[in-house]
CSV table of C-alpha atoms in Angstrom, one decimal:
chain,number,residue,atom,x,y,z
A,13,MET,CA,63.1,-4.1,-19.8
A,14,SER,CA,64.2,-0.8,-21.0
A,15,GLU,CA,67.9,-0.1,-21.2
A,16,THR,CA,67.7,3.3,-22.1
A,17,THR,CA,69.7,6.2,-20.0
A,18,PRO,CA,67.3,7.9,-17.3
A,19,ALA,CA,66.6,11.5,-17.5
A,20,THR,CA,66.4,14.1,-14.9
A,21,SER,CA,63.9,13.1,-12.3
A,22,THR,CA,60.7,14.7,-12.2
A,23,VAL,CA,59.0,16.7,-9.4
A,24,LEU,CA,56.1,14.5,-8.7
A,25,PRO,CA,52.7,16.2,-7.8
A,26,LEU,CA,51.1,15.8,-4.5
A,27,LEU,CA,48.9,12.8,-3.9
A,28,PRO,CA,45.5,13.5,-4.0
A,29,GLY,CA,43.5,14.1,-0.5
A,30,LEU,CA,42.4,10.7,1.5
A,31,SER,CA,38.5,11.1,0.6
A,32,ALA,CA,39.5,11.8,-3.1
A,33,GLN,CA,41.6,8.4,-3.1
A,34,ALA,CA,38.7,6.6,-1.6
A,35,GLU,CA,36.6,7.8,-4.4
A,36,ARG,CA,39.1,7.0,-6.9
A,37,LEU,CA,39.2,3.3,-5.6
A,38,ILE,CA,35.5,3.0,-5.4
A,39,GLU,CA,35.2,4.2,-9.2
A,40,LEU,CA,37.8,1.5,-10.1
A,41,GLY,CA,35.7,-1.1,-8.2
A,42,VAL,CA,38.2,-2.0,-5.7
A,43,GLN,CA,35.2,-2.6,-3.2
A,44,GLU,CA,34.1,-5.4,-5.3
A,45,ILE,CA,37.5,-7.3,-5.2
A,46,THR,CA,37.9,-6.6,-1.5
A,47,GLY,CA,34.2,-7.1,-0.5
A,48,LEU,CA,34.5,-3.9,1.4
A,49,PRO,CA,31.7,-1.8,1.4
A,50,ALA,CA,32.2,1.5,-0.5
A,51,ALA,CA,30.9,3.4,2.6
A,52,GLU,CA,33.6,1.8,4.6
A,53,ILE,CA,36.1,3.0,2.5
A,54,ARG,CA,34.8,6.4,2.6
A,55,THR,CA,34.5,6.5,6.4
A,56,PHE,CA,38.1,5.4,7.2
A,57,ALA,CA,39.4,7.9,4.6
A,58,ALA,CA,37.2,10.7,6.0
A,59,ALA,CA,38.2,9.9,9.5
A,60,ALA,CA,42.2,9.8,8.7
A,61,GLU,CA,41.9,13.2,7.2
A,62,ALA,CA,40.6,14.8,10.5
A,63,PRO,CA,41.5,16.2,12.8
A,64,ALA,CA,45.4,15.9,12.1
A,65,GLY,CA,45.0,15.4,8.4
A,66,GLY,CA,46.1,12.9,5.8
A,67,ASP,CA,48.3,15.4,3.6
A,68,GLY,CA,50.7,13.3,1.5
A,69,ALA,CA,49.5,9.8,2.8
A,70,LEU,CA,48.6,6.9,0.6
A,71,LEU,CA,45.6,4.8,1.1
A,72,ALA,CA,46.0,1.3,0.8
A,73,VAL,CA,44.1,-2.0,1.0
A,74,HIS,CA,45.7,-4.9,2.6
A,75,PRO,CA,47.1,-7.5,0.2
A,76,ASP,CA,45.1,-10.2,1.9
A,77,ARG,CA,41.8,-8.3,0.5
A,78,ALA,CA,43.1,-6.7,-2.8
A,79,PRO,CA,46.2,-9.1,-4.3
A,80,ALA,CA,48.5,-7.6,-7.0
A,81,SER,CA,47.0,-9.8,-9.9
A,82,ALA,CA,43.4,-8.1,-9.5
A,83,LEU,CA,44.9,-4.4,-8.8
A,84,ALA,CA,47.3,-4.7,-11.7
A,85,PRO,CA,44.8,-4.7,-14.6
A,86,LEU,CA,43.4,-1.3,-12.9
A,87,LEU,CA,46.5,0.3,-13.9
A,88,ARG,CA,46.6,2.8,-16.9
A,89,HIS,CA,49.2,4.3,-19.0
A,90,ASP,CA,48.9,5.9,-22.4
A,91,GLY,CA,45.6,4.5,-22.5
A,92,LYS,CA,46.7,0.8,-22.1
A,93,PRO,CA,45.7,-1.4,-19.1
A,94,GLY,CA,48.4,-2.8,-16.6
A,95,PHE,CA,49.3,-6.6,-17.0
A,96,VAL,CA,51.6,-9.2,-14.8
A,97,VAL,CA,54.2,-10.8,-16.9
A,98,ALA,CA,54.0,-14.1,-18.1
A,99,ASP,CA,56.5,-15.6,-16.4
A,100,MET,CA,55.1,-14.4,-12.9
A,101,PRO,CA,52.0,-16.5,-12.5
A,102,ASP,CA,53.0,-16.9,-8.9
A,103,VAL,CA,52.9,-13.1,-8.4
A,104,ASP,CA,50.3,-13.3,-5.5
A,105,LEU,CA,52.5,-15.5,-3.4
A,106,PHE,CA,54.9,-12.8,-3.0
A,107,THR,CA,54.2,-11.7,0.8
A,108,PRO,CA,55.9,-8.9,2.9
A,109,LEU,CA,59.4,-9.4,4.3
A,110,ASP,CA,59.7,-10.4,8.0
A,111,ALA,CA,60.8,-6.8,8.7
A,112,VAL,CA,57.7,-5.3,7.0
A,113,ALA,CA,55.0,-5.0,9.7
A,114,LEU,CA,51.6,-4.3,8.3
A,115,PRO,CA,48.6,-3.0,10.2
A,116,ASP,CA,46.2,-5.8,11.0
A,117,ALA,CA,43.3,-3.9,9.4
A,118,PRO,CA,41.8,-4.1,5.9
A,119,LEU,CA,42.6,-0.4,5.1
A,120,TYR,CA,45.8,1.5,6.4
A,121,LEU,CA,47.9,4.5,5.5
A,122,LEU,CA,51.5,4.7,4.1
A,123,THR,CA,53.3,8.1,4.7
A,124,GLY,CA,56.4,9.9,3.4
A,125,ILE,CA,56.4,7.8,0.4
A,126,ASN,CA,59.7,8.1,-2.0
A,127,ARG,CA,60.3,6.5,-5.5
A,128,GLY,CA,63.6,6.2,-4.4
A,129,ASP,CA,65.3,7.3,-7.8
A,130,HIS,CA,68.5,8.4,-5.9
A,131,MET,CA,69.0,4.5,-5.6
A,132,ALA,CA,68.8,4.1,-9.3
A,133,ASN,CA,71.7,1.9,-10.3
A,134,TRP,CA,71.9,-0.3,-6.7
A,135,SER,CA,70.7,-3.8,-6.6
A,136,PRO,CA,67.9,-4.7,-4.1
A,137,ASN,CA,70.3,-6.5,-2.2
A,138,GLU,CA,72.2,-3.4,-1.7
A,139,VAL,CA,69.3,-1.3,-1.0
A,140,LEU,CA,67.4,-3.0,1.9
A,141,PRO,CA,69.9,-2.4,4.6
A,142,ALA,CA,70.4,1.1,3.3
A,143,LEU,CA,66.5,1.9,3.7
A,144,THR,CA,66.5,0.1,7.1
A,145,ALA,CA,69.6,2.3,8.2
A,146,GLU,CA,67.4,5.5,7.5
A,147,ALA,CA,64.5,4.1,9.2
A,148,ARG,CA,62.4,3.8,6.2
A,149,THR,CA,60.3,0.6,4.8
A,150,PRO,CA,60.4,-0.7,1.2
A,151,LEU,CA,56.9,-1.0,-0.3
A,152,LEU,CA,54.9,-3.8,-1.1
A,153,LEU,CA,54.0,-4.8,-4.5
A,154,THR,CA,50.4,-3.9,-4.0
A,155,GLU,CA,51.3,-0.8,-2.2
A,156,GLY,CA,52.9,0.4,-5.3
A,157,ILE,CA,50.1,-0.2,-7.3
A,158,HIS,CA,47.9,1.8,-5.3
A,159,TRP,CA,50.4,4.6,-5.5
A,160,VAL,CA,50.5,4.6,-9.4
A,161,LEU,CA,46.5,4.2,-9.3
A,162,GLN,CA,46.2,7.5,-7.3
A,163,GLN,CA,49.2,9.4,-8.8
A,164,PRO,CA,49.8,8.1,-12.5
A,165,ALA,CA,52.3,10.7,-12.8
A,166,VAL,CA,54.8,8.5,-10.6
A,167,LEU,CA,55.1,6.0,-13.4
A,168,GLU,CA,57.5,7.5,-16.1
A,169,ARG,CA,59.7,6.0,-18.6
A,170,ASN,CA,63.1,5.5,-17.5
A,171,HIS,CA,62.0,6.5,-13.7
A,172,CYS,CA,60.3,3.5,-12.5
A,173,PHE,CA,60.5,1.6,-9.4
A,174,MET,CA,61.0,-1.7,-7.4
A,175,THR,CA,58.9,-2.8,-4.7
A,176,ILE,CA,61.2,-4.9,-2.7
A,177,GLY,CA,59.0,-5.4,0.6
A,178,SER,CA,57.2,-8.0,-1.2
A,179,ARG,CA,59.5,-11.3,-1.5
A,180,LEU,CA,58.5,-15.2,-2.4
A,181,ARG,CA,60.1,-17.7,0.1
A,182,LYS,CA,61.1,-21.2,-1.3
A,183,ALA,CA,60.0,-24.4,0.6
A,184,ASN,CA,63.1,-24.4,2.2
A,185,GLY,CA,62.7,-20.8,3.8
A,186,ALA,CA,65.0,-19.0,1.3
A,187,LEU,CA,64.1,-16.0,-0.4
A,188,ASP,CA,63.3,-16.3,-4.4
A,189,THR,CA,66.0,-14.3,-6.0
A,190,ARG,CA,63.1,-12.5,-7.9
A,191,THR,CA,62.4,-8.8,-6.6
A,192,PRO,CA,59.0,-7.1,-8.2
A,193,ALA,CA,59.0,-4.0,-9.9
A,194,ILE,CA,56.5,-1.9,-12.0
A,195,TRP,CA,57.6,-0.5,-15.2
A,196,ILE,CA,56.3,0.3,-18.5
A,197,SER,CA,56.5,-2.1,-21.6
A,198,ASN,CA,58.4,-1.7,-24.3
A,199,GLY,CA,55.9,-4.2,-26.3
A,200,THR,CA,58.8,-6.6,-27.0
A,201,GLY,CA,58.9,-10.3,-26.3
A,202,ARG,CA,56.0,-12.1,-24.8
A,203,ASP,CA,54.4,-8.5,-23.9
A,204,GLY,CA,53.2,-8.4,-27.4
A,205,ARG,CA,53.3,-5.0,-29.6
A,206,GLU,CA,50.0,-4.3,-28.4
A,207,ARG,CA,51.2,-3.7,-24.9
A,208,ARG,CA,53.7,-1.0,-25.7
A,209,ASN,CA,53.4,1.4,-23.2
A,210,ALA,CA,51.2,-0.4,-20.8
A,211,PRO,CA,52.1,-0.2,-17.1
A,212,LYS,CA,53.8,-3.6,-16.3
A,213,VAL,CA,54.2,-5.7,-13.3
A,214,GLY,CA,57.2,-7.7,-13.4
A,215,TRP,CA,60.6,-8.9,-11.7
A,216,CYS,CA,64.5,-8.2,-11.6
A,217,TRP,CA,66.9,-10.3,-10.1
A,218,ALA,CA,67.8,-9.5,-6.4
A,219,GLY,CA,71.7,-9.0,-7.1
A,220,ASN,CA,71.3,-7.3,-10.5
A,221,ARG,CA,71.4,-3.2,-10.7
A,222,HIS,CA,69.2,-0.9,-13.4
A,223,THR,CA,69.5,2.4,-14.2
A,224,TRP,CA,66.2,3.2,-14.6
A,225,LEU,CA,64.7,1.8,-11.4
A,226,GLY,CA,64.5,3.6,-8.1
A,227,PHE,CA,63.1,1.8,-4.9
A,228,ALA,CA,59.7,2.9,-3.6
A,229,SER,CA,59.9,3.2,0.3
A,230,ALA,CA,57.8,5.1,3.1
A,231,THR,CA,58.5,6.2,6.5
A,232,GLY,CA,55.7,3.9,8.2
A,233,ARG,CA,52.3,2.4,7.8
A,234,ARG,CA,49.6,3.2,10.3
A,235,VAL,CA,45.8,2.9,11.0
A,236,HIS,CA,44.0,6.2,11.9
A,237,LEU,CA,41.7,5.8,14.8
């Protein structure tokens, strides 16, 4: 994990239009991962753009159709493919918190996404009630990956983010204390030198603070009909 001091936050570009996002997913082969026909992805995106428009919305595939382990290798940073840390073999068992309601549909939209830079140096345990009080919902790990796939600039050194909407429950019902995050590898330890600057899906403890990790959240999720 990076220990450097964060620089001034970057102003991020707007997300591409929903039809462009659909084409990006198809280009990456997400239809093969999900079993959804490319035409269905295109039709959903086109319908979501009209008549109200989908400016600023993120197109996401339900995690039941596209798990994090399948999406992470599609990420790219500095020409390097994404990966899941070696000590997170159970990454796909991290499911939405009870407070996170997903649309019952293979494709849906997220609105009002924010990287949460202003919450850097907060712990996940501190952030969750604060987001709830602001009527915001934390992103799932798969949603965070979708965001980086569509808007690579959102992942920058010293300004990466956590996706605390996804958590793992133990057999006794208690939450595992690991919380997922997406950042940039330093190429140290088990990552390997060849993975320096690669996008990395990993985790941090729920009670720990990191100056370089924000908390990605959205105003809501919906299916456009």
